Short mmCIF file of C-alpha atoms in Angstrom, two decimals:
data_model
loop_
_atom_site.label_atom_id
_atom_site.label_comp_id
_atom_site.label_asym_id
_atom_site.label_seq_id
_atom_site.Cartn_x
_atom_site.Cartn_y
_atom_site.Cartn_z
CA MET W 67 0.00 0.00 0.00
CA ILE W 68 2.77 2.43 0.90
CA ASP W 69 4.72 1.68 -2.29
CA ALA W 70 1.58 2.04 -4.41
CA GLY W 71 0.64 5.26 -2.63
CA THR W 72 4.10 6.65 -3.31
CA GLU W 73 3.71 5.74 -6.99
CA PHE W 74 0.34 7.49 -7.20
CA GLY W 75 1.87 10.46 -5.38
CA PRO W 76 1.48 11.53 -1.73
CA GLY W 77 -0.05 14.75 -3.04
CA THR W 78 -3.06 12.90 -4.47
CA ALA W 79 -6.02 11.95 -2.32
CA TYR W 80 -5.85 8.27 -3.26
CA GLY W 81 -2.08 8.05 -2.90
CA ASN W 82 -2.19 9.72 0.52
CA ALA W 83 -5.01 7.39 1.61
CA LEU W 84 -3.03 4.32 0.50
CA ILE W 85 0.01 5.47 2.47
CA LYS W 86 -2.08 6.06 5.60
CA CYS W 87 -3.68 2.61 5.27
CA GLY W 88 -0.29 0.98 4.76
CA GLU W 89 1.18 2.69 7.81
CA THR W 90 -1.81 1.55 9.89
CA GLN W 91 -1.35 -2.05 8.70
CA LYS W 92 2.30 -1.87 9.73
CA ARG W 93 1.28 -0.72 13.22
CA ILE W 94 -1.21 -3.58 13.46
CA GLY W 95 1.51 -6.01 12.34
CA THR W 96 3.83 -4.71 15.06
CA ALA W 97 1.10 -5.15 17.68
CA ASP W 98 0.45 -8.68 16.38
CA ARG W 99 4.11 -9.63 16.73
CA GLU W 100 4.17 -8.21 20.25
CA LEU W 101 1.11 -10.31 21.16
CA ILE W 102 2.77 -13.47 19.81
CA GLN W 103 5.99 -12.78 21.72
CA THR W 104 4.16 -11.94 24.95
CA SER W 105 1.92 -15.01 24.68
CA ALA W 106 4.86 -17.32 24.00
CA LEU W 107 6.88 -15.92 26.91
CA ASN W 108 4.18 -15.55 29.56
CA PHE W 109 1.76 -18.37 28.73
CA LEU W 110 2.81 -20.96 26.15
CA THR W 111 6.36 -21.54 27.42
CA PRO W 112 5.36 -22.11 31.10
CA LEU W 113 2.50 -24.38 30.02
CA ARG W 114 4.73 -26.40 27.68
CA ASN W 115 7.42 -26.73 30.37
CA PHE W 116 4.85 -28.05 32.82
CA ILE W 117 3.34 -30.55 30.39
CA GLU W 118 6.71 -31.82 29.17
CA GLY W 119 8.37 -31.71 32.62
CA ASP W 120 6.45 -31.76 35.90
CA TYR W 121 3.33 -33.35 34.47
CA LYS W 122 5.29 -36.27 32.98
CA THR W 123 7.07 -36.77 36.32
CA ILE W 124 3.77 -36.84 38.20
CA ALA W 125 2.24 -39.28 35.71
CA LYS W 126 5.30 -41.55 36.04
CA GLU W 127 5.18 -41.54 39.85
CA ARG W 128 1.43 -42.23 39.88
CA LYS W 129 1.96 -45.25 37.63
CA LEU W 130 4.68 -46.51 39.98
CA LEU W 131 2.25 -46.11 42.89
CA GLN W 132 -0.34 -48.18 41.07
CA ASN W 133 2.23 -50.92 40.49
CA LYS W 134 3.25 -50.84 44.18
CA ARG W 135 -0.42 -51.18 45.17
CA LEU W 136 -0.78 -54.23 42.91
CA ASP W 137 2.36 -55.75 44.48
CA LEU W 138 0.94 -55.05 47.95
CA ASP W 139 -2.41 -56.65 47.08
CA ALA W 140 -0.63 -59.71 45.71
CA ALA W 141 1.47 -60.03 48.91
CA LYS W 142 -1.67 -59.84 51.07
CA THR W 143 -3.34 -62.54 48.96
CA ARG W 144 -0.34 -64.86 49.31
CA LEU W 145 -0.29 -64.34 53.08
CA LYS W 146 -3.96 -65.29 53.33
CA LYS W 147 -3.32 -68.49 51.36
CA ALA W 148 -0.22 -69.47 53.32
CA LYS W 149 -0.87 -72.47 55.59
CA ALA W 150 2.50 -73.75 56.62
CA ALA W 151 4.33 -71.76 59.28
CA GLU W 152 7.46 -71.37 57.15
CA THR W 153 5.45 -70.17 54.17
CA ARG W 154 3.48 -67.81 56.38
CA ASN W 155 6.67 -66.25 57.82
CA SER W 156 8.02 -65.71 54.31
CA SER W 157 4.74 -64.14 53.19
CA GLU W 158 4.66 -61.80 56.21
CA GLN W 159 8.23 -60.65 55.43
CA GLU W 160 7.26 -60.02 51.81
CA LEU W 161 4.17 -58.09 52.95
CA ARG W 162 6.23 -55.82 55.23
CA ILE W 163 8.63 -55.04 52.35
CA THR W 164 5.88 -54.34 49.80
CA GLN W 165 3.97 -52.27 52.36
CA SER W 166 7.08 -50.16 53.03
CA GLU W 167 7.69 -49.63 49.30
CA PHE W 168 4.05 -48.70 48.78
CA ASP W 169 4.07 -46.21 51.66
CA ARG W 170 7.27 -44.57 50.35
CA GLN W 171 5.87 -44.26 46.83
CA ALA W 172 2.55 -42.96 48.18
CA GLU W 173 4.41 -40.19 50.06
CA ILE W 174 6.36 -39.19 46.94
CA THR W 175 3.17 -39.06 44.88
CA ARG W 176 1.34 -37.11 47.60
CA LEU W 177 4.05 -34.44 47.72
CA LEU W 178 4.02 -34.08 43.94
CA LEU W 179 0.24 -33.79 43.82
CA GLU W 180 0.23 -31.19 46.61
CA GLY W 181 2.50 -29.07 44.44
CA ILE W 182 -0.15 -29.11 41.74
CA SER W 183 -2.18 -26.49 43.63
CA SER W 184 0.60 -23.90 43.49
CA THR W 185 1.31 -24.88 39.88
CA HIS W 186 -2.34 -24.33 38.96
CA ALA W 187 -2.29 -20.93 40.67
CA HIS W 188 0.81 -19.96 38.65
CA HIS W 189 -0.70 -21.08 35.36
CA LEU W 190 -3.94 -19.30 36.19
CA ARG W 191 -1.95 -16.07 36.51
CA CYS W 192 -0.25 -16.87 33.19
CA LEU W 193 -3.65 -17.43 31.58
CA ASN W 194 -4.87 -14.11 32.98
CA ASP W 195 -1.78 -12.38 31.53
CA PHE W 196 -2.54 -13.98 28.16
CA VAL W 197 -6.13 -12.70 28.20
CA GLU W 198 -4.96 -9.21 29.18
CA ALA W 199 -2.41 -9.25 26.35
CA GLN W 200 -5.18 -10.15 23.92
CA MET W 201 -7.37 -7.35 25.28
CA THR W 202 -4.51 -4.89 24.81
CA TYR W 203 -3.90 -6.14 21.27
CA TYR W 204 -7.52 -5.83 20.17
CA ALA W 205 -7.84 -2.43 21.87
CA GLN W 206 -4.74 -1.23 19.98
CA CYS W 207 -6.07 -2.54 16.68
CA TYR W 208 -9.44 -0.89 17.30
CA GLN W 209 -7.77 2.44 18.09
CA TYR W 210 -5.52 2.20 15.02
CA MET W 211 -8.51 1.54 12.75
CA LEU W 212 -10.55 4.27 14.46
CA ASP W 213 -7.75 6.78 13.83
CA LEU W 214 -7.49 5.61 10.22
CA GLN W 215 -11.24 5.93 9.76
CA LYS W 216 -11.09 9.52 11.05
CA GLN W 217 -8.21 10.33 8.71
CA LEU W 218 -10.00 8.88 5.70
CA GLY W 219 -13.20 10.59 6.78
CA SER W 220 -11.44 13.96 6.55
CA PHE W 221 -11.13 13.55 2.78
CA PRO W 222 -13.65 15.48 0.67
CA SER W 223 -16.95 13.63 0.31
CA ASN W 224 -16.61 13.45 -3.47
CA TYR W 225 -13.60 11.14 -3.05
CA LEU W 226 -15.62 8.68 -1.00
CA CYS W 227 -18.32 6.24 -2.10
CA ASN W 228 -20.41 3.48 -0.59
CA ASN W 229 -19.18 -0.09 -0.89
CA ASN W 230 -22.08 -1.00 -3.19
CA GLN W 231 -21.45 1.86 -5.62
CA THR W 232 -19.49 1.27 -8.80
CA SER W 233 -19.40 4.88 -9.89
CA VAL W 234 -19.21 8.30 -8.30
CA THR W 235 -21.08 11.36 -9.51
CA PRO W 236 -19.88 14.58 -7.86
CA THR W 237 -22.54 16.85 -6.39
CA PRO W 238 -22.93 19.85 -8.73
CA SER W 239 -23.01 22.33 -5.86
CA VAL W 240 -19.54 21.22 -4.78
CA LEU W 241 -17.91 21.60 -8.18
CA PRO W 242 -17.32 25.38 -8.18
CA ASN W 243 -15.56 25.34 -4.80
CA VAL W 244 -13.50 22.16 -4.52
CA ILE W 245 -10.50 22.36 -6.81
CA GLY W 246 -9.66 19.11 -8.49
CA SER W 247 -13.13 17.58 -8.17
CA SER W 248 -14.81 18.88 -11.31
CA ALA W 249 -13.66 16.17 -13.71
CA MET W 250 -13.76 12.51 -12.73
CA ALA W 251 -13.53 9.40 -14.93
CA VAL W 252 -14.80 6.09 -13.50
CA THR W 253 -13.85 2.68 -14.94
CA SER W 254 -14.74 -0.60 -13.21
CA GLY W 255 -15.17 1.14 -9.87
CA LEU W 256 -11.76 2.88 -9.97
CA VAL W 257 -12.06 6.64 -9.61
CA ILE W 258 -9.45 8.62 -11.57
CA THR W 259 -9.28 12.37 -11.15
CA SER W 260 -8.37 14.62 -14.06
CA PRO W 261 -7.44 18.33 -14.08
CA PRO W 262 -10.49 20.52 -13.35
CA SER W 263 -11.94 22.76 -16.02
CA ASN W 264 -11.79 25.83 -13.77
CA LEU W 265 -8.07 25.37 -13.07
CA SER W 266 -7.26 27.91 -15.76
CA ASP W 267 -9.09 30.52 -13.69
CA VAL W 268 -6.70 29.83 -10.83
CA LYS W 269 -3.62 30.03 -13.03
CA GLU W 270 -4.79 33.21 -14.71
CA TYR W 271 -5.23 34.87 -11.33
CA SER W 272 -1.89 36.63 -10.90
CA GLY W 273 -2.36 37.75 -7.27
CA SER W 274 -2.66 35.72 -4.06
CA ARG W 275 -5.87 34.23 -2.70
CA LYS W 276 -7.02 32.67 0.53
CA ALA W 277 -7.79 28.96 0.57
CA ARG W 278 -9.22 26.63 3.20
CA VAL W 279 -7.43 23.31 3.72
CA LEU W 280 -9.83 20.39 3.23
CA TYR W 281 -7.77 17.73 5.04
CA ASP W 282 -4.34 17.09 6.49
CA TYR W 283 -1.30 16.77 4.25
CA ASP W 284 2.25 15.82 5.30
CA ALA W 285 4.97 17.42 3.21
CA ALA W 286 7.02 14.86 1.29
CA ASN W 287 10.13 17.09 1.18
CA SER W 288 11.42 20.56 2.08
CA THR W 289 9.88 22.15 -1.04
CA GLU W 290 6.35 21.33 0.14
CA LEU W 291 4.22 22.81 2.91
CA SER W 292 2.45 20.58 5.46
CA LEU W 293 -1.24 21.32 5.89
CA LEU W 294 -3.79 20.96 8.67
CA ALA W 295 -7.48 20.46 7.95
CA ASP W 296 -9.67 23.61 8.21
CA GLU W 297 -6.78 26.05 8.42
CA VAL W 298 -6.72 29.02 6.01
CA ILE W 299 -3.56 29.76 4.03
CA THR W 300 -2.52 32.10 1.24
CA VAL W 301 -1.98 30.53 -2.19
CA PHE W 302 -0.73 31.83 -5.52
CA SER W 303 0.41 30.38 -8.82
CA VAL W 304 3.98 30.27 -10.08
CA VAL W 305 4.86 30.17 -13.75
CA GLY W 306 6.14 26.78 -14.81
CA MET W 307 4.77 24.94 -11.75
CA ASP W 308 2.93 21.65 -12.21
CA SER W 309 -0.78 22.23 -12.81
CA ASP W 310 -1.69 20.09 -9.80
CA TRP W 311 0.15 22.33 -7.35
CA LEU W 312 0.05 25.89 -6.02
CA MET W 313 2.47 27.80 -3.86
CA GLY W 314 1.17 28.03 -0.30
CA GLU W 315 2.14 30.50 2.39
CA ARG W 316 1.48 30.45 6.13
CA GLY W 317 3.27 33.20 8.04
CA ASN W 318 6.97 32.77 7.34
CA GLN W 319 6.46 29.24 5.98
CA LYS W 320 6.15 28.71 2.26
CA GLY W 321 6.02 25.67 0.00
CA LYS W 322 4.14 23.76 -2.67
CA VAL W 323 0.66 22.46 -1.80
CA PRO W 324 -1.60 20.08 -3.79
CA ILE W 325 -4.66 21.88 -5.16
CA THR W 326 -6.88 18.86 -4.48
CA TYR W 327 -6.46 19.57 -0.77
CA LEU W 328 -7.74 23.16 -1.05
CA GLU W 329 -10.97 25.08 -1.35
CA LEU W 330 -10.46 28.58 -2.75
CA LEU W 331 -12.23 31.33 -0.86
CA ASN W 332 -13.82 34.40 -2.49
#
């Protein structure tokens, strides 16, 4: 958008609009990258570390506990079936060993599971940070688009059309006042402005005139004059200057200004 706007010319309404849209998209892209980085650092990385680390350890220890319980149950069953005194003594010894191993594994598993509560609290905070980062991202995008909408809305109404329109017909009452809006060619929905028929009146006027700025314009170089919407400046023509430009003057500041951004005052 920025490259195309530069090709069309920052001094044209469409070129300036393309540049503004492109700059807004760049700001949205920056915000998007910041959201991805923040989410990865504050939410995804801690969650992945837990799943691939602590959670696997807990699952492993729980499985060991289940195996120890099965060994304990088997030892109890053998003790119940033992009839001879020698066999019974051997079964009781085996039961004491399996019971001890089960108790030790149960304690390890209990400690790990107790740590889950603090882990859940930590990940809940991480999830809250992730949601807040998303809220910030969408709020930024909304503000960027709102600012862009206001900037585009400051363009003259004859440069804007509804989405369902394929052609634009300027309002006749606007034609005498808005320079650069009197001749428009429309092909397949693309609006192309051509030099106005009353431009010769401007060029033939040898003195200076007052003009109201229709919308903001940022100077592309030191030979141009930046403009603010609704301000009134002095303009005059210079021999040999491009027909789409006038010389503008505001106090001690002077520079070229695009005529499509001006409304000449009587």
